Amino acid sequence: MVSETPPNNLLPKPIPFGERKRTVSFSKLLSRSWKKSGGSGLSSDTSEGNTRENSPSAPSSRFNTPPPVSYMENHESNNNNNNNNNSGRTLSNSSNVTNGSINTNSNNRFSKIRHMFHNSVGSTNSDTENNSSNVSTNSKNRYISPMTPADNHRHQHHHHHHRRQHSQHSHSEKESQKSTNSTANSDMPTVPSHAHLEEHYHPYEVNTSTNEPQSPKHGLQPPLQSSSNTNPFFNSNNSSNYHSNDYDKKSRSYSNTSNHSSLNFTKNKLSSSRTNEIILDNSTSVGLTAAHLEHLSLNNNKMGEQNTLSSSTQKNLSNVSLNRIREDEETEKFQLSERGDYINNNNSKKIDKSYIESSTLYSDMNTPFGSQENLSQHAFPSIIVGFDTDDNNDDSMVEEEQQPEEKSLHIPNNKLSPKKETNHKYNAYIDDSSNNNTPPNTSSSRISQTKLRRAASEPEPFFPSKTIDSSPLNSAKGKLSAPTSNCMTQQMINELGEPKRSKRLRNKSFSNKFEDIKVSPESFEKIRILGQGDVGKVYLVKEKTTSRLYALKIFSKKEMIKRKKVKRVLTEQEILATSDHPFIVTLYHSFQSEDYLYLCMEYCMGGEFFRALQTRKSKCISEEDARFYASEVTAALEYLHLLGFIYRDLKPENILLHKSGHIMLSDFDLSVQANDATKHPPKRVVMTQNAMVDTKVFSDGFRTNSFVGTEEYIAPEVIRGNGHTAAVDWWTLGILIYEMLFGKTPFKGGNTNETFCNILKMEPSFSNSNVDISRHCKDLIKKLLCKNEAKRLGSKMGAADIKRHPFFKKVQWSFLRNQEPPLIPVLTDNGFDFAKLSSNKKKDEAKEQALQEQEEIMFHEPVENDDVLTEDDPFHNFNSMSLMKHDNNSLIYGESNSYGKISYTPNSNRSRSNSHRGFFAMR
Ligand SMILES: Nc1ncnc2c1ncn2[C@@H]1O[C@H](COP(=O)(O)OP(=O)(O)OP(=O)(O)O)[C@@H](O)[C@H]1O
């Protein structure tokens, strides 16, 4: 997943056998870039996160996105002279920021956008032209990670710290913001929309009879040459478009262009993202059963309160607030009627208006901002480029939200509640540099000053000599658990009678599957690293007592806090813990230590399906085999949808292969919960004649607007930015089937702009002479890749629509897991060592050393029990627990050294087995 990006002036390395450029989920770009941008002011290259692992042709260019606005603002005083120092990513010209109208009326959530609009006024076409060549060097920040309440909490500290650092120059702005607070609403800008992408081709036109955008009057235009389009994605001369170099050069031009959150996708080589969906039979082992439904209603009574952010919290003017708004959107249910305004209704005028308004915003920096009314009417943009949430230091926010924290710090020590202690702990955790009178610095340098380990170094004013837990878990390797600042005494615990698991866990539908945590990091022996994700590393480990093999995914708490990924990992844990499905990876244990979170999962020794595809001739498989994988993916998606989850990142990289050859979906960090179906089961559940369940109702009325996914897999509605639903999962299923058959995705263009244009306008081509697919197969793909989500297959009853398609006619959904898989992964000395392929970076001794030290902590740190984490701890909701019933299917560690070497053997039983099933199916 981490790749080495060649310098921009070098050609990409040749692609080794079996290798193909991999894709990266969009949401992950932000963090990478943020990480990279750390250091001495934004490094110009962000290769690490842009291609998932060893893409030899690592992208030399990414999205061209402006740097985080908050960063710009926060460092305006520091970076004025840096414009020319940092190629591409330099935040330069913060001076422009201050010179613009930034300080006015900024006390609303769109002030950042607004500032950018203002600041874009000076950008010239020549700027963009001149800088376009460097586009590739900069570009990653296009996604705003939603914030969680915990994130917000962290931000408060973060801002607090930053405020101290920058208090001098922030004060005036703060005052200004305060003074203009009352007028903020009236100045709210119209929110830009990704509809601009379409505008390029079919501006403002919607066919009222089909609800689909009409073909462009002027035909397809080469996106990169358009000088007049206002589409933020297009690399044009229009000043409204963002060019990374604008930023370098004129500094403000960066933000100008950013005004559109514009993205310059030139030469972007990011990977694609995909989505999932599910449908189940009422009678099948892998389908939805009456028991599943019953389970939902039973658990309905057990559900605790779900935390949702109130929209009333949308009041900050920083990126943070934007993120938060976006997070609100994640949990917000758009009214179907509103949705109809954008998607289903016949009111072309309304759509025209939104397009025009947003495009006007992009093209005219002086355009007054839209009204509050407009805001409420229009969907938020799904892509906000350059808003990096990680380093928002908006002082007004601090002013506004920090107060309770500050108050808490003034409470005498002997009266500190565990909650306050926790705040203090994390303050030290993140902002320890602030205690040292550290001069204002770049975010990265500040980050680098933070300690990995936190609380142990803190004073424990009220803590008695005994620690909370003297269990073996906490005294692993002979060391006593370090008293953490939020620990309570054993006596306190006894009095409270609290079990080790958090209240949240006990309220969750999956709680009856799990018991108190039975393992600790020390229970496992590291065998090898399997992969490195966005914020976590995945290890193949052996449980010492049983020799069973597991995949242990370890997340750094510090990284998650810094990069606003806390909610993501909580979602991932929740989906994994809730799920009990043969095609979704099993979670056996989850626990946390002081510094890390751990998810102990079933080890899928077949690795990524992506790898299996790469080893096939022409990187594709037969239609029959594709049907097998498509049906299993459909079943998994159906199940997720039943639970109210939208997967959103379906792609071969996220489909793992079980040792049996069956698929296992993994990596749920981009998923979103549309509805807690266990808590709010839909009132109407329709069963079809074929005993299929309408899974669409489980996310009815839900739309979310995050820009997540992977480039080549992203659905048109995500690009348009009008919000998306579970239908995105069916779109990605269409892409997946196409890729399995043709060895490539259908809309891939020369760069991201082109890819997105193709996604919006182009029909999939089936004219590959080497691949002959059936009429039904083509029909299925076309229907899944319907640009209009309201007409897409799956839009009526969810997975049931897909399962009924003639392409799946022979599939016996009840017996999917009894099918013989087409490819069987085999551990062999002659196989591919994909993990090694993935880490073909130059060996860096210092890094190796750091990794070793990190692993030493990862595998020896004591477990931190849930009950010592107070409610305001960001990881309070991460539940430590062990699955009660283990199957005996896990691989047992042997003395073979071939655990990393895999080959995929065609299953000789498959044709015979399938013909038998076909025989029975006909009866
Ligand atoms: N259960 C598993 N069995 C085997 N390998 C696994 C398992 N889970 C993850 N991996 C490997 O580790 C890699 C990283 O895992 P995963 O994708 O879940 O992490 P991530 O941090 O979400 O990464 P990404 O940024 O790609 O989403 C995977 O691509 C896969 O190769």
Tab-separated table of N, CA and C in Angstrom, residues 93 103 134 139 178 181 226 239 295 326 344 371 374 435 440 512 634 711 725 735 854 872 880 896:
chain	number	residue	atom	x	y	z
A	93	ASN	N	2.038	31.658	0.606
A	93	ASN	CA	1.393	32.848	0.709
A	93	ASN	C	0.295	33.025	1.610
A	103	ASN	N	-10.545	37.912	7.021
A	103	ASN	CA	-10.902	38.225	8.389
A	103	ASN	C	-12.324	38.695	8.553
A	134	ASN	N	3.519	21.384	-12.745
A	134	ASN	CA	3.927	20.843	-11.445
A	134	ASN	C	2.790	20.246	-10.672
A	139	SER	N	-0.659	17.144	-4.678
A	139	SER	CA	-1.987	16.954	-4.764
A	139	SER	C	-2.609	16.002	-3.888
A	178	LYS	N	-15.385	37.234	15.906
A	178	LYS	CA	-16.397	37.369	16.935
A	178	LYS	C	-17.348	38.507	16.605
A	181	ASN	N	-19.804	37.694	14.000
A	181	ASN	CA	-20.541	36.456	14.202
A	181	ASN	C	-22.030	36.620	13.891
A	226	SER	N	-10.278	22.827	-21.797
A	226	SER	CA	-11.359	23.789	-21.630
A	226	SER	C	-10.890	24.981	-20.838
A	239	SER	N	-9.186	30.481	-13.904
A	239	SER	CA	-8.584	30.749	-12.609
A	239	SER	C	-9.320	30.055	-11.497
A	295	HIS	N	-33.413	-11.315	14.555
A	295	HIS	CA	-32.262	-10.820	15.291
A	295	HIS	C	-32.309	-9.297	15.386
A	326	ARG	N	-19.571	17.859	7.542
A	326	ARG	CA	-19.598	16.679	6.696
A	326	ARG	C	-19.924	15.448	7.531
A	344	ASN	N	-34.516	12.854	-8.739
A	344	ASN	CA	-35.645	12.191	-9.352
A	344	ASN	C	-36.689	13.122	-9.955
A	371	SER	N	-27.372	32.539	0.106
A	371	SER	CA	-28.101	32.733	1.343
A	371	SER	C	-28.190	31.445	2.124
A	374	ASN	N	-30.332	29.072	0.386
A	374	ASN	CA	-29.691	28.274	-0.653
A	374	ASN	C	-28.956	27.102	-0.050
A	435	ASN	N	3.933	22.636	25.771
A	435	ASN	CA	4.375	22.921	27.137
A	435	ASN	C	5.803	23.436	27.187
A	440	PRO	N	6.318	28.771	17.215
A	440	PRO	CA	5.416	28.356	16.148
A	440	PRO	C	6.192	27.639	15.066
A	512	ASN	N	-23.745	-9.835	22.667
A	512	ASN	CA	-23.923	-11.199	23.159
A	512	ASN	C	-22.991	-12.193	22.475
A	634	THR	N	-22.137	-9.967	-3.903
A	634	THR	CA	-23.522	-9.508	-3.785
A	634	THR	C	-24.137	-9.967	-2.461
A	711	GLU	N	-10.756	6.094	-7.201
A	711	GLU	CA	-10.980	6.841	-8.439
A	711	GLU	C	-11.759	6.087	-9.508
A	725	THR	N	-26.170	7.216	-1.897
A	725	THR	CA	-26.890	6.246	-1.071
A	725	THR	C	-26.214	4.887	-1.201
A	735	ILE	N	-18.532	-2.155	-11.720
A	735	ILE	CA	-17.122	-1.941	-12.091
A	735	ILE	C	-16.309	-3.202	-11.805
A	854	GLN	N	8.804	0.409	17.449
A	854	GLN	CA	7.347	0.509	17.475
A	854	GLN	C	6.724	-0.867	17.705
A	872	ASP	N	-14.900	10.741	27.808
A	872	ASP	CA	-14.380	11.692	26.836
A	872	ASP	C	-13.049	11.248	26.239
A	880	SER	N	-13.114	-3.485	23.968
A	880	SER	CA	-12.202	-4.635	24.085
A	880	SER	C	-13.031	-5.870	24.357
A	896	SER	N	6.584	-24.178	8.380
A	896	SER	CA	6.868	-23.780	7.001
A	896	SER	C	7.281	-22.317	6.961
